[in-house]
């Protein structure tokens, strides 16, 4: 099969990690008989330098026409003092909006070989962690009505959490569909004891659950979920939650795996077009030095194969290759520990290609 992929290397280590990921995808193409066409486009600081704006129209057009988008990272000290609407990060929000990406999928996977990086006690993590946080991305309090006004105590500010049945239903479906490909368990996180929007959320999730009788559903208040993630994280398979709760819980879930250079993400919309990127930033401190860990981006490409192209075998092949290289004790600097073999970005990429 043929697939068109828009690549956005972006800034800092972005070009280093995208280069290795493209090589991995090309090898997967050879092995399984697919052709991936890559079109490199500008966004973030690189786009500001070249065109004066963080998200040029040409980038939006090419991304919309592609089957999928692969992003490195954007931002860096060079552009930190620009006004808000001209900053590199604006490109990310712009792309999510333009591409209609309402679901953010963040797996928090702790590889057995990296158990020592986890800040939790060994008896809590057992032989590893594998949680998928599905966060609503384009609704809720981050997009609700807000403002300033004069209240009982003088000047006050307000932000409002609003969710429609439609918005909850579509994110819930992404969560249940993902659970069907995993361990068939969904935890819906809300604050239904206090918030009306959460009560609507809960009732819609229950309705959607009826279409997935094989999936076990439970509900959890967000305060309890924050606690359970460190007390007993192995109870979770898929967590579905709102924009703000997901923002916080997905960071918590990723930190318990202890390794920012390892974690991928996917942002999905109604169709198969998605945007795939590592959760880390542009790491300007190590940019262009062959020190960046390319694994988070390579695993993001595996998510692309699975969610946008429906190539499960190919996705699993990439993930197994990563596991194999870690089990052979190869490490980039960010996940290095005593007795392991230190490699750079390019060597790590090549080792993964060899293991495919
Ligand atoms: P960061 O994730 O870039 O870096 C944090 C630390 O982790 C640094 O020490 C860095 O060297 C290390 N690190 C990150 N990724 C790594 C990798 N793949 N391999 C090895 N080490 C890695 O976060 P930051 O320093 O807060 O932000 C730097 C810039 O990135 C800022 O301009 C920020 O706005 C931007 N940023 C972009 C995104 C994105 O594009 N999605 C996300 C977060 C931050």
GROMACS .gro file of C-alpha atoms and ligand atoms in nm:
model
  400
    1UNK     CA    1   0.000   0.000   0.000
    2UNK     CA    2   0.102   0.365  -0.050
    3UNK     CA    3   0.087   0.625   0.224
    4UNK     CA    4   0.162   0.999   0.219
    5UNK     CA    5   0.318   1.128   0.537
    6UNK     CA    6   0.381   1.496   0.610
    7UNK     CA    7   0.689   1.529   0.830
    8UNK     CA    8   0.751   1.830   1.051
    9UNK     CA    9   1.103   1.807   1.195
   10UNK     CA   10   1.057   2.142   1.371
   11UNK     CA   11   1.324   2.269   1.608
   12UNK     CA   12   1.601   2.154   1.843
   13UNK     CA   13   1.635   1.774   1.839
   14UNK     CA   14   1.331   1.750   1.606
   15UNK     CA   15   1.537   1.697   1.288
   16UNK     CA   16   1.765   1.440   1.465
   17UNK     CA   17   1.477   1.218   1.578
   18UNK     CA   18   1.264   1.253   1.265
   19UNK     CA   19   1.560   1.147   1.049
   20UNK     CA   20   1.587   0.815   1.235
   21UNK     CA   21   1.212   0.760   1.235
   22UNK     CA   22   1.190   0.805   0.858
   23UNK     CA   23   1.466   0.544   0.817
   24UNK     CA   24   1.273   0.302   1.041
   25UNK     CA   25   0.952   0.355   0.840
   26UNK     CA   26   1.138   0.300   0.513
   27UNK     CA   27   1.271  -0.032   0.643
   28UNK     CA   28   0.919  -0.132   0.751
   29UNK     CA   29   0.800  -0.042   0.400
   30UNK     CA   30   1.065  -0.269   0.244
   31UNK     CA   31   0.991  -0.553   0.481
   32UNK     CA   32   0.612  -0.551   0.445
   33UNK     CA   33   0.574  -0.417   0.089
   34UNK     CA   34   0.446  -0.064   0.153
   35UNK     CA   35   0.562   0.269   0.015
   36UNK     CA   36   0.577   0.571   0.240
   37UNK     CA   37   0.606   0.909   0.063
   38UNK     CA   38   0.741   1.182   0.289
   39UNK     CA   39   0.680   1.552   0.238
   40UNK     CA   40   0.879   1.771   0.476
   41UNK     CA   41   0.702   2.089   0.588
   42UNK     CA   42   0.782   2.381   0.818
   43UNK     CA   43   0.630   2.462   1.156
   44UNK     CA   44   0.745   2.624   1.479
   45UNK     CA   45   1.066   2.821   1.508
   46UNK     CA   46   1.201   2.689   1.177
   47UNK     CA   47   0.888   2.827   1.006
   48UNK     CA   48   0.918   3.162   1.186
   49UNK     CA   49   1.277   3.197   1.061
   50UNK     CA   50   1.183   3.104   0.703
   51UNK     CA   51   0.843   3.273   0.662
   52UNK     CA   52   0.778   3.494   0.967
   53UNK     CA   53   0.491   3.281   1.097
   54UNK     CA   54   0.483   2.962   1.307
   55UNK     CA   55   0.228   2.775   1.093
   56UNK     CA   56   0.238   2.868   0.723
   57UNK     CA   57  -0.073   2.799   0.515
   58UNK     CA   58   0.129   2.567   0.291
   59UNK     CA   59   0.200   2.344   0.591
   60UNK     CA   60  -0.169   2.325   0.680
   61UNK     CA   61  -0.262   2.243   0.319
   62UNK     CA   62  -0.003   1.967   0.283
   63UNK     CA   63  -0.090   1.814   0.622
   64UNK     CA   64  -0.462   1.810   0.534
   65UNK     CA   65  -0.388   1.632   0.206
   66UNK     CA   66  -0.163   1.371   0.372
   67UNK     CA   67  -0.263   1.039   0.523
   68UNK     CA   68  -0.084   1.130   0.841
   69UNK     CA   69   0.148   1.382   1.009
   70UNK     CA   70   0.470   1.303   1.195
   71UNK     CA   71   0.605   1.582   1.415
   72UNK     CA   72   0.939   1.614   1.597
   73UNK     CA   73   0.912   1.907   1.836
   74UNK     CA   74   0.886   2.284   1.819
   75UNK     CA   75   1.022   2.574   2.023
   76UNK     CA   76   1.343   2.693   2.176
   77UNK     CA   77   1.507   2.988   2.352
   78UNK     CA   78   1.560   3.172   2.023
   79UNK     CA   79   1.184   3.235   1.990
   80UNK     CA   80   1.093   3.265   2.361
   81UNK     CA   81   1.048   3.641   2.356
   82UNK     CA   82   0.802   3.661   2.066
   83UNK     CA   83   0.442   3.763   2.142
   84UNK     CA   84   0.195   3.478   2.220
   85UNK     CA   85   0.035   3.444   1.877
   86UNK     CA   86   0.374   3.433   1.701
   87UNK     CA   87   0.533   3.172   1.925
   88UNK     CA   88   0.632   2.828   1.791
   89UNK     CA   89   0.380   2.647   2.018
   90UNK     CA   90   0.103   2.824   1.830
   91UNK     CA   91   0.176   2.582   1.544
   92UNK     CA   92   0.067   2.284   1.756
   93UNK     CA   93  -0.268   2.432   1.860
   94UNK     CA   94  -0.320   2.555   1.503
   95UNK     CA   95  -0.258   2.211   1.355
   96UNK     CA   96  -0.487   2.036   1.604
   97UNK     CA   97  -0.764   2.281   1.522
   98UNK     CA   98  -0.713   2.276   1.144
   99UNK     CA   99  -0.698   1.896   1.132
  100UNK     CA  100  -0.993   1.851   1.372
  101UNK     CA  101  -0.790   1.639   1.613
  102UNK     CA  102  -1.009   1.598   1.924
  103UNK     CA  103  -0.854   1.290   2.086
  104UNK     CA  104  -0.509   1.270   2.237
  105UNK     CA  105  -0.374   0.922   2.305
  106UNK     CA  106  -0.080   0.892   2.539
  107UNK     CA  107   0.045   0.548   2.630
  108UNK     CA  108   0.248   0.527   2.949
  109UNK     CA  109   0.448   0.212   2.897
  110UNK     CA  110   0.725   0.107   3.131
  111UNK     CA  111   0.956  -0.140   2.957
  112UNK     CA  112   1.078  -0.422   3.179
  113UNK     CA  113   1.437  -0.333   3.085
  114UNK     CA  114   1.388   0.021   3.222
  115UNK     CA  115   1.225  -0.072   3.552
  116UNK     CA  116   1.496   0.109   3.746
  117UNK     CA  117   1.390   0.443   3.594
  118UNK     CA  118   1.045   0.418   3.755
  119UNK     CA  119   1.019   0.621   4.076
  120UNK     CA  120   0.764   0.375   4.224
  121UNK     CA  121   0.855   0.073   4.440
  122UNK     CA  122   0.920  -0.256   4.254
  123UNK     CA  123   0.627  -0.428   4.428
  124UNK     CA  124   0.392  -0.162   4.287
  125UNK     CA  125   0.510  -0.187   3.927
  126UNK     CA  126   0.543  -0.567   3.914
  127UNK     CA  127   0.675  -0.657   3.570
  128UNK     CA  128   0.589  -0.329   3.403
  129UNK     CA  129   0.316  -0.075   3.335
  130UNK     CA  130   0.101  -0.026   3.027
  131UNK     CA  131  -0.163   0.246   3.053
  132UNK     CA  132  -0.326   0.443   2.772
  133UNK     CA  133  -0.462   0.788   2.860
  134UNK     CA  134  -0.724   0.911   2.610
  135UNK     CA  135  -0.769   1.283   2.663
  136UNK     CA  136  -1.037   1.503   2.503
  137UNK     CA  137  -0.842   1.775   2.325
  138UNK     CA  138  -1.067   2.044   2.179
  139UNK     CA  139  -1.341   2.105   2.438
  140UNK     CA  140  -1.394   2.166   2.807
  141UNK     CA  141  -1.262   2.448   3.020
  142UNK     CA  142  -0.964   2.526   2.792
  143UNK     CA  143  -1.207   2.633   2.520
  144UNK     CA  144  -1.511   2.741   2.727
  145UNK     CA  145  -1.643   3.088   2.790
  146UNK     CA  146  -1.414   3.299   3.005
  147UNK     CA  147  -1.375   3.653   3.119
  148UNK     CA  148  -1.346   3.911   3.394
  149UNK     CA  149  -1.630   4.083   3.574
  150UNK     CA  150  -1.719   4.254   3.899
  151UNK     CA  151  -1.861   4.019   4.162
  152UNK     CA  152  -1.943   4.023   4.533
  153UNK     CA  153  -1.577   4.073   4.631
  154UNK     CA  154  -1.481   4.307   4.345
  155UNK     CA  155  -1.290   4.199   4.035
  156UNK     CA  156  -1.318   3.828   3.951
  157UNK     CA  157  -1.234   3.593   3.665
  158UNK     CA  158  -1.417   3.286   3.539
  159UNK     CA  159  -1.359   2.993   3.302
  160UNK     CA  160  -1.635   2.750   3.213
  161UNK     CA  161  -1.630   2.376   3.154
  162UNK     CA  162  -1.874   2.289   2.877
  163UNK     CA  163  -1.919   1.949   2.713
  164UNK     CA  164  -2.181   1.848   2.459
  165UNK     CA  165  -2.320   1.496   2.427
  166UNK     CA  166  -2.155   1.479   2.083
  167UNK     CA  167  -1.809   1.568   2.216
  168UNK     CA  168  -1.825   1.313   2.497
  169UNK     CA  169  -1.964   1.043   2.273
  170UNK     CA  170  -1.687   1.071   2.015
  171UNK     CA  171  -1.404   1.070   2.270
  172UNK     CA  172  -1.567   0.780   2.456
  173UNK     CA  173  -1.578   0.582   2.130
  174UNK     CA  174  -1.205   0.640   2.076
  175UNK     CA  175  -1.146   0.510   2.429
  176UNK     CA  176  -1.361   0.198   2.386
  177UNK     CA  177  -1.219   0.123   2.041
  178UNK     CA  178  -0.866   0.149   2.185
  179UNK     CA  179  -0.962  -0.078   2.475
  180UNK     CA  180  -1.086  -0.338   2.225
  181UNK     CA  181  -0.730  -0.349   2.084
  182UNK     CA  182  -0.583  -0.382   2.435
  183UNK     CA  183  -0.701  -0.536   2.763
  184UNK     CA  184  -1.068  -0.439   2.727
  185UNK     CA  185  -1.091  -0.222   3.036
  186UNK     CA  186  -1.197   0.146   3.045
  187UNK     CA  187  -1.178   0.378   3.345
  188UNK     CA  188  -1.370   0.701   3.286
  189UNK     CA  189  -1.237   0.980   3.504
  190UNK     CA  190  -1.463   1.271   3.607
  191UNK     CA  191  -1.578   1.476   3.905
  192UNK     CA  192  -1.944   1.377   3.887
  193UNK     CA  193  -1.997   1.430   4.261
  194UNK     CA  194  -1.958   1.807   4.200
  195UNK     CA  195  -1.970   1.903   3.831
  196UNK     CA  196  -2.279   1.895   3.610
  197UNK     CA  197  -2.058   1.858   3.299
  198UNK     CA  198  -1.914   1.545   3.462
  199UNK     CA  199  -2.260   1.402   3.525
  200UNK     CA  200  -2.338   1.443   3.155
  201UNK     CA  201  -1.997   1.292   3.074
  202UNK     CA  202  -2.070   0.987   3.291
  203UNK     CA  203  -2.415   0.924   3.145
  204UNK     CA  204  -2.290   0.949   2.784
  205UNK     CA  205  -1.997   0.716   2.857
  206UNK     CA  206  -2.241   0.463   3.002
  207UNK     CA  207  -2.454   0.482   2.689
  208UNK     CA  208  -2.155   0.432   2.458
  209UNK     CA  209  -2.038   0.139   2.675
  210UNK     CA  210  -2.351  -0.056   2.575
  211UNK     CA  211  -2.202  -0.086   2.223
  212UNK     CA  212  -1.893  -0.252   2.370
  213UNK     CA  213  -2.025  -0.533   2.592
  214UNK     CA  214  -1.681  -0.699   2.603
  215UNK     CA  215  -1.522  -0.394   2.764
  216UNK     CA  216  -1.532  -0.359   3.142
  217UNK     CA  217  -1.616   0.000   3.244
  218UNK     CA  218  -1.562   0.171   3.575
  219UNK     CA  219  -1.586   0.535   3.681
  220UNK     CA  220  -1.342   0.716   3.906
  221UNK     CA  221  -1.331   1.066   4.051
  222UNK     CA  222  -1.027   1.258   3.932
  223UNK     CA  223  -0.880   1.307   4.280
  224UNK     CA  224  -0.896   0.933   4.341
  225UNK     CA  225  -0.750   0.863   3.994
  226UNK     CA  226  -0.448   1.085   4.070
  227UNK     CA  227  -0.392   0.881   4.386
  228UNK     CA  228  -0.454   0.539   4.227
  229UNK     CA  229  -0.200   0.612   3.951
  230UNK     CA  230   0.079   0.604   4.207
  231UNK     CA  231  -0.083   0.360   4.454
  232UNK     CA  232  -0.185   0.086   4.211
  233UNK     CA  233  -0.121   0.184   3.847
  234UNK     CA  234  -0.154  -0.172   3.723
  235UNK     CA  235  -0.533  -0.157   3.771
  236UNK     CA  236  -0.560   0.070   3.464
  237UNK     CA  237  -0.581  -0.020   3.097
  238UNK     CA  238  -0.747   0.273   2.915
  239UNK     CA  239  -0.833   0.597   3.096
  240UNK     CA  240  -1.074   0.834   2.921
  241UNK     CA  241  -1.109   1.185   3.050
  242UNK     CA  242  -1.171   1.552   2.977
  243UNK     CA  243  -0.923   1.803   2.843
  244UNK     CA  244  -0.806   1.948   3.176
  245UNK     CA  245  -0.811   1.626   3.381
  246UNK     CA  246  -0.633   1.451   3.092
  247UNK     CA  247  -0.368   1.721   3.075
  248UNK     CA  248  -0.277   1.658   3.437
  249UNK     CA  249  -0.323   1.279   3.455
  250UNK     CA  250  -0.132   1.207   3.131
  251UNK     CA  251   0.170   1.394   3.268
  252UNK     CA  252   0.144   1.203   3.594
  253UNK     CA  253   0.112   0.871   3.410
  254UNK     CA  254   0.412   0.948   3.190
  255UNK     CA  255   0.631   1.053   3.481
  256UNK     CA  256   0.578   0.722   3.661
  257UNK     CA  257   0.750   0.555   3.367
  258UNK     CA  258   1.051   0.775   3.446
  259UNK     CA  259   1.169   0.835   3.091
  260UNK     CA  260   1.054   1.129   2.883
  261UNK     CA  261   1.258   1.022   2.579
  262UNK     CA  262   1.055   0.701   2.547
  263UNK     CA  263   0.693   0.816   2.530
  264UNK     CA  264   0.492   0.859   2.209
  265UNK     CA  265   0.155   1.021   2.146
  266UNK     CA  266  -0.118   1.036   1.885
  267UNK     CA  267  -0.382   1.300   1.817
  268UNK     CA  268  -0.681   1.172   1.623
  269UNK     CA  269  -0.995   1.314   1.465
  270UNK     CA  270  -1.306   1.174   1.296
  271UNK     CA  271  -1.122   1.010   1.004
  272UNK     CA  272  -0.794   0.823   0.985
  273UNK     CA  273  -0.571   1.132   0.958
  274UNK     CA  274  -0.373   1.176   1.277
  275UNK     CA  275  -0.076   1.367   1.412
  276UNK     CA  276   0.196   1.166   1.584
  277UNK     CA  277   0.467   1.311   1.804
  278UNK     CA  278   0.685   1.236   2.106
  279UNK     CA  279   0.560   1.387   2.433
  280UNK     CA  280   0.893   1.557   2.500
  281UNK     CA  281   0.996   1.900   2.375
  282UNK     CA  282   1.274   2.016   2.146
  283UNK     CA  283   1.553   1.966   2.405
  284UNK     CA  284   1.765   2.259   2.278
  285UNK     CA  285   2.042   2.163   2.526
  286UNK     CA  286   2.131   1.853   2.318
  287UNK     CA  287   2.011   1.954   1.969
  288UNK     CA  288   2.226   1.844   1.676
  289UNK     CA  289   2.472   1.657   1.903
  290UNK     CA  290   2.363   1.300   1.823
  291UNK     CA  291   2.250   1.265   2.186
  292UNK     CA  292   1.869   1.264   2.159
  293UNK     CA  293   1.673   0.946   2.223
  294UNK     CA  294   1.477   0.877   1.903
  295UNK     CA  295   1.259   0.604   2.061
  296UNK     CA  296   0.961   0.825   2.156
  297UNK     CA  297   0.932   0.938   1.793
  298UNK     CA  298   0.989   0.588   1.654
  299UNK     CA  299   0.712   0.458   1.885
  300UNK     CA  300   0.492   0.747   1.767
  301UNK     CA  301   0.542   0.616   1.414
  302UNK     CA  302   0.432   0.273   1.539
  303UNK     CA  303   0.111   0.436   1.666
  304UNK     CA  304   0.069   0.591   1.319
  305UNK     CA  305   0.096   0.248   1.159
  306UNK     CA  306  -0.166   0.114   1.401
  307UNK     CA  307  -0.420   0.397   1.425
  308UNK     CA  308  -0.400   0.578   1.089
  309UNK     CA  309  -0.296   0.296   0.855
  310UNK     CA  310  -0.446  -0.001   1.041
  311UNK     CA  311  -0.114  -0.190   1.005
  312UNK     CA  312  -0.111  -0.378   1.335
  313UNK     CA  313   0.159  -0.631   1.242
  314UNK     CA  314   0.392  -0.354   1.126
  315UNK     CA  315   0.327  -0.149   1.442
  316UNK     CA  316   0.400  -0.447   1.665
  317UNK     CA  317   0.719  -0.516   1.468
  318UNK     CA  318   0.850  -0.166   1.548
  319UNK     CA  319   0.756  -0.197   1.916
  320UNK     CA  320   0.919  -0.539   1.947
  321UNK     CA  321   1.238  -0.409   1.782
  322UNK     CA  322   1.257  -0.129   2.042
  323UNK     CA  323   1.208  -0.379   2.325
  324UNK     CA  324   1.476  -0.606   2.179
  325UNK     CA  325   1.735  -0.326   2.157
  326UNK     CA  326   1.664  -0.223   2.518
  327UNK     CA  327   1.700  -0.585   2.629
  328UNK     CA  328   2.039  -0.591   2.454
  329UNK     CA  329   2.130  -0.312   2.701
  330UNK     CA  330   2.175  -0.027   2.450
  331UNK     CA  331   2.085   0.313   2.597
  332UNK     CA  332   2.092   0.678   2.494
  333UNK     CA  333   2.214   0.924   2.759
  334UNK     CA  334   1.869   1.003   2.902
  335UNK     CA  335   1.803   0.638   2.999
  336UNK     CA  336   2.164   0.538   3.070
  337UNK     CA  337   2.249   0.342   3.384
  338UNK     CA  338   2.547   0.146   3.519
  339UNK     CA  339   2.665  -0.145   3.306
  340UNK     CA  340   2.465  -0.040   2.997
  341UNK     CA  341   2.607   0.046   2.652
  342UNK     CA  342   2.583   0.417   2.567
  343UNK     CA  343   2.486   0.499   2.206
  344UNK     CA  344   2.392   0.813   2.014
  345UNK     CA  345   2.077   0.900   1.819
  346UNK     CA  346   2.199   0.751   1.490
  347UNK     CA  347   2.332   0.430   1.640
  348UNK     CA  348   2.009   0.378   1.834
  349UNK     CA  349   1.813   0.426   1.511
  350UNK     CA  350   2.035   0.178   1.328
  351UNK     CA  351   2.009  -0.081   1.607
  352UNK     CA  352   1.629  -0.062   1.590
  353UNK     CA  353   1.637  -0.098   1.211
  354UNK     CA  354   1.863  -0.404   1.246
  355UNK     CA  355   1.618  -0.553   1.497
  356UNK     CA  356   1.311  -0.509   1.273
  357LIG     P1  357   1.211   1.914   2.682
  357LIG     O1  358   1.122   1.797   2.681
  357LIG     O2  359   1.254   1.966   2.551
  357LIG     O3  360   1.343   1.881   2.766
  357LIG     C1  361   1.342   1.846   2.905
  357LIG     C2  362   1.470   1.768   2.938
  357LIG     O4  363   1.458   1.636   2.885
  357LIG     C3  364   1.597   1.828   2.878
  357LIG     O5  365   1.703   1.808   2.966
  357LIG     C4  366   1.619   1.746   2.752
  357LIG     O6  367   1.753   1.737   2.713
  357LIG     C5  368   1.563   1.610   2.792
  357LIG     N1  369   1.505   1.540   2.676
  357LIG     C6  370   1.384   1.566   2.617
  357LIG     N2  371   1.365   1.484   2.514
  357LIG     C7  372   1.473   1.404   2.506
  357LIG     C8  373   1.514   1.300   2.419
  357LIG     N3  374   1.437   1.259   2.316
  357LIG     N4  375   1.633   1.242   2.439
  357LIG     C9  376   1.712   1.279   2.540
  357LIG     N5  377   1.681   1.377   2.626
  357LIG    C10  378   1.563   1.439   2.609
  357LIG     O7  379   1.136   2.027   2.766
  357LIG     P2  380   1.176   2.179   2.793
  357LIG     O8  381   1.323   2.190   2.816
  357LIG     O9  382   1.082   2.225   2.897
  357LIG    O10  383   1.139   2.256   2.659
  357LIG    C11  384   1.231   2.287   2.554
  357LIG    C12  385   1.156   2.352   2.440
  357LIG    O11  386   1.063   2.256   2.385
  357LIG    C13  387   1.073   2.473   2.482
  357LIG    O12  388   1.084   2.570   2.381
  357LIG    C14  389   0.930   2.419   2.489
  357LIG    O13  390   0.835   2.519   2.465
  357LIG    C15  391   0.932   2.317   2.379
  357LIG     N6  392   0.831   2.209   2.393
  357LIG    C16  393   0.777   2.162   2.277
  357LIG    C17  394   0.687   2.058   2.282
  357LIG    C18  395   0.633   2.005   2.152
  357LIG    O14  396   0.682   2.041   2.046
  357LIG     N7  397   0.534   1.919   2.154
  357LIG    C19  398   0.653   1.998   2.404
  357LIG    C20  399   0.714   2.047   2.521
  357LIG    C21  400   0.804   2.153   2.514
   0.00000   0.00000   0.00000
